[in-house]
XYZ file of C-alpha atoms in Angstrom:
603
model
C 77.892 -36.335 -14.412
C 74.604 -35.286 -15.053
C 71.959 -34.481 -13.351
C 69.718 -37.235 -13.604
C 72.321 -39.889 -12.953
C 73.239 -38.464 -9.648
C 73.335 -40.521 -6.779
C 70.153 -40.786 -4.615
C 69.494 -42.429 -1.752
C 67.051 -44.723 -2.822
C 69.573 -45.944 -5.793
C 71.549 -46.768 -2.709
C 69.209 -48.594 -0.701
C 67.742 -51.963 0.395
C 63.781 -52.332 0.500
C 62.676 -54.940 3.481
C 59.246 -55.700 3.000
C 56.808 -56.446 5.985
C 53.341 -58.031 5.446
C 51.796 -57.209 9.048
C 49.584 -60.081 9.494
C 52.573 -61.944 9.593
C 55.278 -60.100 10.634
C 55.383 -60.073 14.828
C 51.978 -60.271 17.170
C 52.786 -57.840 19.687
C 49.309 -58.646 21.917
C 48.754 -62.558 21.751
C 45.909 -62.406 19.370
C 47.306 -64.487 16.816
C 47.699 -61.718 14.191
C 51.033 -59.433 13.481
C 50.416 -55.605 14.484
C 52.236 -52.129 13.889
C 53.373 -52.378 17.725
C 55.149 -55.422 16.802
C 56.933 -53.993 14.184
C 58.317 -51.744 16.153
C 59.665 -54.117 18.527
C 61.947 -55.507 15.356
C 63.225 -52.510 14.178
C 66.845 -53.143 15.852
C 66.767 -56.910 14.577
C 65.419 -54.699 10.546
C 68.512 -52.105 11.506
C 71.322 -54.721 11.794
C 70.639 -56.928 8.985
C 71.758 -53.888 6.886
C 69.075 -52.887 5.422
C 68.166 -49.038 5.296
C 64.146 -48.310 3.911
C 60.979 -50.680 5.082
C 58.055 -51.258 3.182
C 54.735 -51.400 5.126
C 52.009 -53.573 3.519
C 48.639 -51.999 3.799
C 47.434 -51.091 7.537
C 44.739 -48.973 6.595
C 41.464 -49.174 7.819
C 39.767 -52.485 5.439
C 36.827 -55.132 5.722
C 40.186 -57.529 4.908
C 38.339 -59.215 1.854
C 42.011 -59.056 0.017
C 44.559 -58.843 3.215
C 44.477 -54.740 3.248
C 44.436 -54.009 -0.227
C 41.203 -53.208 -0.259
C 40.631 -49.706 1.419
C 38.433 -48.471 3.365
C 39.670 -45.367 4.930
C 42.785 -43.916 4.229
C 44.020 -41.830 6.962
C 42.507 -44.322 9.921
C 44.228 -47.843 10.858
C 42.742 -51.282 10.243
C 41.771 -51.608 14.072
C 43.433 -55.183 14.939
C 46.791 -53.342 13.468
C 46.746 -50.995 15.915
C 46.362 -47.232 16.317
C 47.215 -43.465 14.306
C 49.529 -43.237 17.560
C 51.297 -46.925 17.000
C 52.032 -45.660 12.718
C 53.111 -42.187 14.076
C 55.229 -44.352 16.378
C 56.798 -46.499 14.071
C 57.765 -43.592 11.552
C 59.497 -41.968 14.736
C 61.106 -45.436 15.444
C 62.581 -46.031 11.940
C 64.018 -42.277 11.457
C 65.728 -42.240 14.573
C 67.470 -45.633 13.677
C 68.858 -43.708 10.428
C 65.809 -45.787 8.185
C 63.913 -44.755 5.788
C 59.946 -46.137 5.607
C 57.514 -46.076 2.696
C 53.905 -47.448 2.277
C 51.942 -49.046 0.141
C 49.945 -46.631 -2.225
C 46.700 -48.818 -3.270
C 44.613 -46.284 -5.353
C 43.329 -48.055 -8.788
C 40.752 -48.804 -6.523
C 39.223 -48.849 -2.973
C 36.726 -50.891 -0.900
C 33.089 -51.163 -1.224
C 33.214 -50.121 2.357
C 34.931 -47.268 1.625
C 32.975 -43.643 1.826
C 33.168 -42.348 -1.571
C 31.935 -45.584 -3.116
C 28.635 -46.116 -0.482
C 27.828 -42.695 -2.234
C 28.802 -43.335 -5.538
C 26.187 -45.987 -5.420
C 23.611 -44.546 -3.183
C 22.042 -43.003 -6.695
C 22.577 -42.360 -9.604
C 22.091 -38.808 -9.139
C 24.876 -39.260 -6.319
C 27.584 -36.028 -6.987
C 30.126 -39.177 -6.447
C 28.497 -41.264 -8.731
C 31.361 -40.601 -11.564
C 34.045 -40.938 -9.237
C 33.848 -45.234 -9.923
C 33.886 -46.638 -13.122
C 29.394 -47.661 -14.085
C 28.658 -49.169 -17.688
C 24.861 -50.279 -18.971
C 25.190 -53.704 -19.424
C 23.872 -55.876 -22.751
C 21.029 -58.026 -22.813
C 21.427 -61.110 -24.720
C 18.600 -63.473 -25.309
C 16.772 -62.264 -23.441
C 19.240 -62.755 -20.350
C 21.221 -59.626 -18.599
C 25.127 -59.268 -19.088
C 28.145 -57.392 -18.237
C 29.305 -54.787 -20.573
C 32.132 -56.844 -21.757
C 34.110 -60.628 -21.320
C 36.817 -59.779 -19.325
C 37.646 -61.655 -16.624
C 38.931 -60.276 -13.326
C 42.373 -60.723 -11.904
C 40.423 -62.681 -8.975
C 37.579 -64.965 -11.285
C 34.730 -64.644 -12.547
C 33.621 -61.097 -14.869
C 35.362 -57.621 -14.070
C 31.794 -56.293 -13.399
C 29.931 -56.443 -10.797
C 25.876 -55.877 -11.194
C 24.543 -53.336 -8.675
C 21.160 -53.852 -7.288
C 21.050 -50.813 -4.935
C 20.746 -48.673 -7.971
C 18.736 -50.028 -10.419
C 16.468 -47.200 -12.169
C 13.953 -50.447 -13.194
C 12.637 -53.080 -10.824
C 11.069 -55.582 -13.300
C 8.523 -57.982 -12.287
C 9.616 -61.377 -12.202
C 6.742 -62.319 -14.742
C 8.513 -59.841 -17.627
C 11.681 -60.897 -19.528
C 14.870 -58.859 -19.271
C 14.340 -58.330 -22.538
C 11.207 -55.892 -22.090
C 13.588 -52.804 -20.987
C 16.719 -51.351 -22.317
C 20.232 -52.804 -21.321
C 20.908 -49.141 -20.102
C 18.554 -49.748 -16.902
C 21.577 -52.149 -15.859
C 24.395 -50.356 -14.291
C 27.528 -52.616 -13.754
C 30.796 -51.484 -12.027
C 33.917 -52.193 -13.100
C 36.462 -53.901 -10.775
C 39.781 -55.522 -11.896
C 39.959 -57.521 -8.835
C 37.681 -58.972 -6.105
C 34.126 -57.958 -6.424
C 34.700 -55.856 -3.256
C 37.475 -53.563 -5.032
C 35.798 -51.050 -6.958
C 37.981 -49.470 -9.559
C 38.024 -45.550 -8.800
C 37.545 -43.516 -12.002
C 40.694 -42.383 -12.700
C 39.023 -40.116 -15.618
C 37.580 -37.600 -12.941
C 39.926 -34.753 -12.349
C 38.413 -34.674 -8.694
C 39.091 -38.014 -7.787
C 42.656 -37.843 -8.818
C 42.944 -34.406 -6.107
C 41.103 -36.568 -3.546
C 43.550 -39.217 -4.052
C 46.243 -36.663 -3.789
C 45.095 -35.023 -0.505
C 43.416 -38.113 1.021
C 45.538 -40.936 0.209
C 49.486 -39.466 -1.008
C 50.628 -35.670 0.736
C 48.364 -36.709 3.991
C 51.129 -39.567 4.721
C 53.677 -37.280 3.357
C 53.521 -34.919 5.634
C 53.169 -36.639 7.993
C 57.466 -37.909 7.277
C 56.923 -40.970 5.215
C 59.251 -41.447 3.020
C 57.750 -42.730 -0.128
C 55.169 -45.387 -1.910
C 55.428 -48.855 -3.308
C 52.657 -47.897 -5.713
C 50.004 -51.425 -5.859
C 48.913 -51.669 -9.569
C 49.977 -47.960 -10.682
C 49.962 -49.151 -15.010
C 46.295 -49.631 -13.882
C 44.761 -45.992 -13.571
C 43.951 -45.367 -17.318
C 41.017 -47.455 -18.855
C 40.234 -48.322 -22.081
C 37.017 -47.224 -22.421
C 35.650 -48.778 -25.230
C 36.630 -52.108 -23.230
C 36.454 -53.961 -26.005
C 35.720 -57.605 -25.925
C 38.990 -59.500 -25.506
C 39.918 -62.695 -27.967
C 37.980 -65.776 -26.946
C 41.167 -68.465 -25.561
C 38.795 -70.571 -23.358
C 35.052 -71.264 -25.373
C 34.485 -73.117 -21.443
C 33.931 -70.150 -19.726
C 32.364 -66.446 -20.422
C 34.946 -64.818 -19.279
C 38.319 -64.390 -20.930
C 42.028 -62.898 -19.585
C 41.956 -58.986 -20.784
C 45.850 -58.523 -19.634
C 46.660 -55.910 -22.477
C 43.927 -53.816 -21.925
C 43.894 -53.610 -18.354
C 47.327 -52.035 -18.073
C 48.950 -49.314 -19.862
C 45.746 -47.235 -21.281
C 46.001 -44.004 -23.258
C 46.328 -41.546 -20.513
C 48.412 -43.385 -17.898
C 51.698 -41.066 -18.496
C 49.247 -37.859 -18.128
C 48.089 -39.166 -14.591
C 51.698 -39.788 -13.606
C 53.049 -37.125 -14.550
C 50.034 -34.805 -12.837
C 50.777 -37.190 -9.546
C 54.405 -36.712 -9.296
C 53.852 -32.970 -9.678
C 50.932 -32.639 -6.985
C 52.903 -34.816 -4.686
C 56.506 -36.541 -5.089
C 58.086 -33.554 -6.711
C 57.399 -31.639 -3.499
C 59.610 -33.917 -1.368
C 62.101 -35.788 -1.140
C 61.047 -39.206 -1.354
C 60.753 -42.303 -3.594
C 58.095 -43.725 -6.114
C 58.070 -47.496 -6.339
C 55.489 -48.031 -8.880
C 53.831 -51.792 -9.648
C 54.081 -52.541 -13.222
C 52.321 -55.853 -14.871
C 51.983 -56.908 -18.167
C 54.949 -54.872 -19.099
C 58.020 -57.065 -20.142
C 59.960 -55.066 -22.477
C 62.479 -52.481 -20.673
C 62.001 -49.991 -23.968
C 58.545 -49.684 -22.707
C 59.221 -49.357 -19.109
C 61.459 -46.571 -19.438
C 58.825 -43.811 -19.676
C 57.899 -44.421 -16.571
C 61.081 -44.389 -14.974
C 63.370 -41.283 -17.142
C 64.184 -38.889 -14.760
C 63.267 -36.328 -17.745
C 59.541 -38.125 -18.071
C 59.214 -37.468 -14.131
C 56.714 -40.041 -13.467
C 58.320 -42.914 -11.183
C 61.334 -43.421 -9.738
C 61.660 -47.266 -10.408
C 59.347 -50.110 -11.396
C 58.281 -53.576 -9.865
C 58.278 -56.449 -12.892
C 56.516 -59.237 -13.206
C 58.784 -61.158 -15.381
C 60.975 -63.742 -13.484
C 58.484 -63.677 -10.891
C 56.003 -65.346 -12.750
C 58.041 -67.027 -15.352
C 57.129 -70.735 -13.446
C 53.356 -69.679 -13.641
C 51.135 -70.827 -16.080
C 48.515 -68.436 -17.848
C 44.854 -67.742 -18.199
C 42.607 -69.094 -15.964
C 44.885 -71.738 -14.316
C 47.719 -68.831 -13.657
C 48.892 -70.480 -10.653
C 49.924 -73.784 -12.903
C 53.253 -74.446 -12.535
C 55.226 -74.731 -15.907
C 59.297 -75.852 -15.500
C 61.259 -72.779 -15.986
C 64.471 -73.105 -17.609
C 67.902 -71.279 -16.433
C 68.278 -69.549 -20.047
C 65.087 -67.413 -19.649
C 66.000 -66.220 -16.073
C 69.058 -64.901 -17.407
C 67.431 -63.473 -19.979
C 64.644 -61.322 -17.810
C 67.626 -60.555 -15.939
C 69.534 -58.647 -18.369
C 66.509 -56.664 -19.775
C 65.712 -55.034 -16.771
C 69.212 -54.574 -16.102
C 69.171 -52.190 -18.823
C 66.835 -49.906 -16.946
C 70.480 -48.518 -14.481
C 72.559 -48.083 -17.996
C 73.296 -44.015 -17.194
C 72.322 -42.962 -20.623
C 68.961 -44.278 -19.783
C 68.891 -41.793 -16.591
C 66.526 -44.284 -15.185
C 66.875 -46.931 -12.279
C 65.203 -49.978 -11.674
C 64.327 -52.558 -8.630
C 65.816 -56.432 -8.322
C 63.770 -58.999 -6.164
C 62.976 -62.897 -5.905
C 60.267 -62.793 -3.513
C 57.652 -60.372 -2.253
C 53.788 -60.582 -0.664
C 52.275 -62.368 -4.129
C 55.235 -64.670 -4.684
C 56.029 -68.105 -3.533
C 59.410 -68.774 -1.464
C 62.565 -68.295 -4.035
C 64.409 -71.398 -2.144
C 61.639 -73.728 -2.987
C 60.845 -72.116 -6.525
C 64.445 -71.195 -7.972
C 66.757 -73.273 -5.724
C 66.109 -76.193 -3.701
C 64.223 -76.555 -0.261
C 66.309 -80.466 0.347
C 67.723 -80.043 4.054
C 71.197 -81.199 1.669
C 70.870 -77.850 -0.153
C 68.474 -75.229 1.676
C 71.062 -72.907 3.111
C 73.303 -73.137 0.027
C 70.432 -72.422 -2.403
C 69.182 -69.404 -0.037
C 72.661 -68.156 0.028
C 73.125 -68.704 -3.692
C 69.904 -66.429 -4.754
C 71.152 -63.820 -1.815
C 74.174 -63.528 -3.949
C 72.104 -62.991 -7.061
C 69.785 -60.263 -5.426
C 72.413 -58.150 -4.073
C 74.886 -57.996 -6.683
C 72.223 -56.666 -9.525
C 72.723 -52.982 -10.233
C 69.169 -51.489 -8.965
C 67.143 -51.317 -5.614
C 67.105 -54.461 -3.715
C 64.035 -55.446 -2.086
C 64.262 -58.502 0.727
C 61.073 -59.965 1.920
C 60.827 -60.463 5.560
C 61.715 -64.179 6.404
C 63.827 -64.563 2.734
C 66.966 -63.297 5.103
C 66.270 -66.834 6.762
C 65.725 -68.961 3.964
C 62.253 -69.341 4.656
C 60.685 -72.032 2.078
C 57.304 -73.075 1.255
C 54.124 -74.459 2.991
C 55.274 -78.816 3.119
C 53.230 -80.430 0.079
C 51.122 -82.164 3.616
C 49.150 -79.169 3.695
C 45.762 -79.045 2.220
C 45.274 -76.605 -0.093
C 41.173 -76.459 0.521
C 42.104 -75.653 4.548
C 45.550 -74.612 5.211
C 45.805 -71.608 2.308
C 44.128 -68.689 3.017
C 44.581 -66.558 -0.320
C 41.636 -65.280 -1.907
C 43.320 -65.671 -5.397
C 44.509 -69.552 -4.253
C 40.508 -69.565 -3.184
C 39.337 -68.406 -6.770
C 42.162 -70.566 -8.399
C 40.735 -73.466 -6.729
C 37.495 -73.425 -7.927
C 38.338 -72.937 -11.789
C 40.708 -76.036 -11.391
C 37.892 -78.283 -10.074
C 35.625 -76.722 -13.061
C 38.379 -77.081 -15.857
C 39.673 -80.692 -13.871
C 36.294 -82.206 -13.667
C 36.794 -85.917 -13.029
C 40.111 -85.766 -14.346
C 42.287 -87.159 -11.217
C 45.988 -86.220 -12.751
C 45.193 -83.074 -13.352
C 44.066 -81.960 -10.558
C 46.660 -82.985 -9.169
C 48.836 -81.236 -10.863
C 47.096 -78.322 -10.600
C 47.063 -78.803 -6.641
C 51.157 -79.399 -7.226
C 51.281 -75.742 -8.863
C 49.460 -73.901 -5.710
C 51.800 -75.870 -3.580
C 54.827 -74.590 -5.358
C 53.510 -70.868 -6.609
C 50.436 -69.831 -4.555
C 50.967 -65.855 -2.786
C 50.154 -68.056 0.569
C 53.624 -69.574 0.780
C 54.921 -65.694 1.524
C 52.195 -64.860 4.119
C 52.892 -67.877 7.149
C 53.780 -66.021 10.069
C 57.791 -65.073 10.258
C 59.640 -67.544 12.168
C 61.559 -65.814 15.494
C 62.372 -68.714 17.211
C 62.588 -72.682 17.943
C 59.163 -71.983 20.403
C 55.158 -72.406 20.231
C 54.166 -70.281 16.678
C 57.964 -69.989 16.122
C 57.749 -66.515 18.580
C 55.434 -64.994 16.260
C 52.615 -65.234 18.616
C 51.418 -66.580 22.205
C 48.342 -66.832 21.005
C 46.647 -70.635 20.987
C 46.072 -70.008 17.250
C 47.236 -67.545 14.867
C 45.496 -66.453 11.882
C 47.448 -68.367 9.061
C 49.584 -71.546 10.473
C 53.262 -71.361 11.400
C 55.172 -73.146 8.588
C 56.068 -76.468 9.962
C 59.986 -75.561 9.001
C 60.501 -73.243 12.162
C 62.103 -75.675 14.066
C 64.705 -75.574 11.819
C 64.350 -72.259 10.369
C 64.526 -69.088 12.478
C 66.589 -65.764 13.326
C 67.121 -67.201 16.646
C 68.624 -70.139 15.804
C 70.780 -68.208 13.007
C 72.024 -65.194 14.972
C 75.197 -66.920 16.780
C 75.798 -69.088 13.332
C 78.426 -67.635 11.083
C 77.198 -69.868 8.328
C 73.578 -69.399 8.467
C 71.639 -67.551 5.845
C 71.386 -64.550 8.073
C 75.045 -64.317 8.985
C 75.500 -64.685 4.824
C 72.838 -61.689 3.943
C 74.700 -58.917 6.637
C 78.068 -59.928 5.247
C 76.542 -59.348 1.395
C 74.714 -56.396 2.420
C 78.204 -55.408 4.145
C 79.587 -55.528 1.316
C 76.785 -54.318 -1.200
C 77.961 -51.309 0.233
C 81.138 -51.491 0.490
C 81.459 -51.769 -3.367
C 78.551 -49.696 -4.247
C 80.230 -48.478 -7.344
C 80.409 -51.431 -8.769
C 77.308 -53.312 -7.057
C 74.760 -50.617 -7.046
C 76.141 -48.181 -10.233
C 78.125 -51.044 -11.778
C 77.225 -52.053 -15.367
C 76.102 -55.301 -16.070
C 77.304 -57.907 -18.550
C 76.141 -61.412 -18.910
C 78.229 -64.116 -19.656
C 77.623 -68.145 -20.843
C 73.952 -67.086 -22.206
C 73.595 -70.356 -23.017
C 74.866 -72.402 -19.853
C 71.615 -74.378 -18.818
C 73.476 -75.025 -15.438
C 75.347 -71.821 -14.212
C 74.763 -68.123 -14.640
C 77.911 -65.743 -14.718
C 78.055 -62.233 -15.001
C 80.484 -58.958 -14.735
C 79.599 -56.144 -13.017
C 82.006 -53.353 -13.813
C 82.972 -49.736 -12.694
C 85.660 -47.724 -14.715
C 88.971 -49.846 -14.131
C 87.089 -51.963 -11.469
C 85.507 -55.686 -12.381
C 83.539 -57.915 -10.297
C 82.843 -61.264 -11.193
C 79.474 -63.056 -10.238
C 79.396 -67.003 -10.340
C 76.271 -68.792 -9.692
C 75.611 -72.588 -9.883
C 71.894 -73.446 -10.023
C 72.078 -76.899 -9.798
C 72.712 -80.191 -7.709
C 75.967 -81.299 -8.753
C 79.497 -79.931 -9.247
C 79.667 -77.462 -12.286
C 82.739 -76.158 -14.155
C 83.572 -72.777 -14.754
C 86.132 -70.356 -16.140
C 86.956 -66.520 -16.226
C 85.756 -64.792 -18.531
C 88.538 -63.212 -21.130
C 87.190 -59.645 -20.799
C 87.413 -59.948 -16.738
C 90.628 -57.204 -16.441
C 93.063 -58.265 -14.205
C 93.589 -61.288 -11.271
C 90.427 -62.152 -9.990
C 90.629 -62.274 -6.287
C 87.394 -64.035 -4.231
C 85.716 -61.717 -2.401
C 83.271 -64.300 -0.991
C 81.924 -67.773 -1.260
C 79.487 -69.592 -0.057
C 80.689 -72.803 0.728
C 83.683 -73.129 2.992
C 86.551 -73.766 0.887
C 85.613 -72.743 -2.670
C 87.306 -75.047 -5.810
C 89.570 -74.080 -8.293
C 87.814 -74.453 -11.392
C 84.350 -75.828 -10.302
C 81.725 -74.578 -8.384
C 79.862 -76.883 -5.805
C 76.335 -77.575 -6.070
C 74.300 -73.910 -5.605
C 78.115 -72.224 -4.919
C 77.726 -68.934 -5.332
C 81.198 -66.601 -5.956
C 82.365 -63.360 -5.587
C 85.569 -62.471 -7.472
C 87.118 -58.451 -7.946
C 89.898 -57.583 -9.768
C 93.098 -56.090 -7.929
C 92.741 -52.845 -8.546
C 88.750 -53.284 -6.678
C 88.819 -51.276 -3.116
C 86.329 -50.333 -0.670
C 84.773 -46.997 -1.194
C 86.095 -44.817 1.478
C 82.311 -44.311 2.652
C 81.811 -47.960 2.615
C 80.566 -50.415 5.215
């Protein structure tokens, strides 16, 4: 075996996320807090899981829930304390867990140090460490260097009046002075999320010390790298192709990921940093579907990352442009079809690895997206994508509540009060604009926030059948408790051997227990064209596993495959009493051959 296809221990692992606004409110202030996470690490520990990913805790004005940075090395003060994070690390290594943060360094906060004296002059020594362009003047009227719009709305630049080298007279025209006199900076997200110039070599060893080896010595295990194909710009920035003639500013997707130097950086950051330890690199990876051109950033001989987040089949029910949040019907044949490209990420003579999840911070609830949150067919559907997640060769990653079922805000929310997302905010506003008087589709537009809007991931995790589902004892928390808690919550599921919990430990049990063939196993889908079912083989040597999945509402029919080796034997089901030849609605099946056994280090 070589040595890049050696086992690690992040090939063998299962990511649980934690968003800690929402994850446990350890003080009664109505907002989750690194003390609280603490207090769930046994509940984290016997679910099966082995690594957690932290959200952002950092020190932040909160315009974008954390991701916008404003100290590195302090904690966002509701959060908790340096002691409570050196607490938690201690917490999750003695349990035999792994932990990992999030690594948010395309850009930082306005608040943040280096930027208040990037922009303090323009003769600031920091000044080149964010990205400033002259803007254009255009009859007679000041504009940003270029039409792309940001990931959040409106233009990626952001005017900056604190350091203006002209203040002109309100009785002289723009067009008087040069464009040069206007300094813009460029920010692919909210206004408040300066871009850092990645170009500098001595921002990239700030970053480095400040932001990466501080954490890593300190025993953290790794990053899930926010926005990492971001770094490298193209700095021409280029207009990009006019799709909407309603508004100024137009999507710039290919341009803002994937620039000319992004393997250089990479490369340069896994040598200053990950190379030194022994930990993992989760990188986020947009506007890259094609696994030929993920896989330099995930060979073990490009030493870059150690796996990739996709956007793919996490988006494929979104709609594009300025309406992303949209909802389009997604059809069975395409999800398959995501699903077997990045599958060919773990083939060994790729010597790369890659990550499989349904849900995460920015996504809506799987149930309610890719199964069906009906009380007739909640807990099958939940179980149904569980099978699908852990069975994928890869590194799982379960978001916190998704071990429950946990579904989307009820369409009885308003979208104006209830949803707190900046991006639902921004999303908002461009439907009214694009809407106009236009009653259906607004309408429709409101229908795709209530089915894909990032809020739907970020109402507080539901602990029990009590007031805020045992999130909180506060009188009000900061995001309302889904109104599902009642019936869906780990208290409620932990004496039910049929609940979605009891299901998730039994697959993670066995995850394990057949890592060869469910971690390192090759993949092979089956029925491509099935609109109803999805089958695949995973298979190890002389060992086969078969993977059944019914998507639908009503009873489909299925058959072995020919190229299954062997008598298939059911491993699990999960429906009581499984059918011969057809699968109940969202039945999901396990099947091994005979000659299939336990690893003796399994579960």
């Amino acid at each position: 075996m070589a040595t890049e296809t050696l086992p690690k221990w992040w090939k063998e692992a299962t990511v649980y996320q934690i968003y800690p606004a929402s994850f446990k409110d350890s003080n009664g202030d109505g907002l989750g807090d690194i003390p609280g996470i603490s207090s769930k690490l046994d509940y984290i520990k016997t679910l099966g899981v082995n690594v957690l990913w932290i959200c952002p805790f950092y020190k932040s004005p909160q315009y974008d829930m954390g991701y916008d940075i404003s100290d590195y090395q302090d904690v966002h003060a509701p959060y908790g304390t340096k002691a409570d994070i050196d607490a938690l690390i201690q917490g999750t290594h003695e349990r035999g867990m792994k932990i990992i943060f999030d690594l948010v360094v395309n850009h930082t906060s306005h608040e943040h140090a280096w930027f208040k004296e990037s922009r303090s002059s323009r003769d600031s020594p920091k000044r080149d460490w964010y990205m400033w362009r002259p803007g254009k003047v255009v009859d007679g009227k000041r504009v940003p260097p270029n039409n792309w719009r940001s990931n959040f709305g409106g233009s990626v630049w952001e005017w900056d009046e604190p350091t203006q080298e002209v203040r002109v007279p309100r009785l002289f025209a723009p067009a008087c002075i040069g464009a040069d006199a206007y300094q813009y900076y460029l920010h692919y997200f909210a206004v408040q999320q300066p871009d850092l110039n990645w170009e500098n070599p001595v921002v990239r060893k700030a970053v480095y010390a400040t932001a990466v080896n501080f954490w890593l010595d300190k025993g953290v295990d790794g990053f899930r790298i926010d926005t990492v194909n971001m770094y490298s710009k193209y700095l021409d920035f280029p207009d990009a192709e006019v799709v909407d003639p309603s508004t100024p500013w137009q999507p710039a997707d290919k341009y803002y990921s994937n620039g000319p130097r992004l393997h250089e950086f990479l490369k340069e950051m896994h040598r200053e940093c990950f190379s030194k330890y022994d930990v993992v690199s989760i990188g986020e990876c947009p506007n890259t579907p094609d696994w030929k051109d993920v896989l330099p950033f995930v060979s073990t001989r490009e030493k870059e990352l150690d796996m990739v987040i996709q956007f793919d089949l996490a988006s494929m029910d979104h709609g594009g442009g300025e309406l992303r949040l949209w909802h389009r019907d997604w059809k069975l044949h395409l999800f398959k079809a995501i699903t077997e490209d990045a599958q060919m990420l773990a083939i060994p003579e790729h010597n790369a690895w890659c990550t499989t999840y349904l849900e995460n911070h920015d996504q809506a609830r799987s149930v309610s997206r890719f199964g069906s949150d009906e009380p007739a067919f909640r807990v099958q559907s939940a179980k149904m994508l569980a099978t699908y997640l852990l069975t994928l060769s890869g590194t799982p990653i379960i978001y916190q509540g998704e071990e429950l079922g946990m579904v989307n805000m009820p369409p009885s929310w308003d979208v104006d009060t209830e949803y707190k997302d900046l991006n639902t905010i921004d999303y908002m506003q461009e439907l009214r604009r694009i809407a106009g008087d236009d009653k259906d589709k607004l309408a429709q537009g409101i229908r795709g926030a209530q089915l894909t809007a990032r809020d739907h991931s970020r109402t507080p995790m539901q602990w029990d059948g009590s007031a805020n589902a045992g999130f909180s004892t506060a009188k009000q928390t900061w995001m309302r408790v889904n109104d599902s808690y009642r019936e869906i919550n780990a208290a409620a599921q932990e004496g039910d051997g049929g609940s979605v919990l009891a299901y998730y430990r039994a697959l993670l049990k066995l995850r394990h227990a057949y890592k060869q063939l469910f971690v390192y196993g090759q993949f092979e889908l089956c029925d491509i064209d099935n609109k109803d079912t999805m089958t695949f083989i995973k298979r190890s040597g002389a060992e086969y596993a078969l993977v059944l999945l019914n998507f639908t509402k009503e009873d489909q029919p299925f058959v072995v495959p020919s190229h299954f080796k062997g008598q298939p034997e059911l491993l699990i089901s999960n429906v009581p009493e499984a059918g011969k030849h057809v699968l109940r609605p969202f039945e999901a099946r396990i099947y091994v051959n005979q000659g299939a056994k336990p690893s003796a280090n399994g579960a």
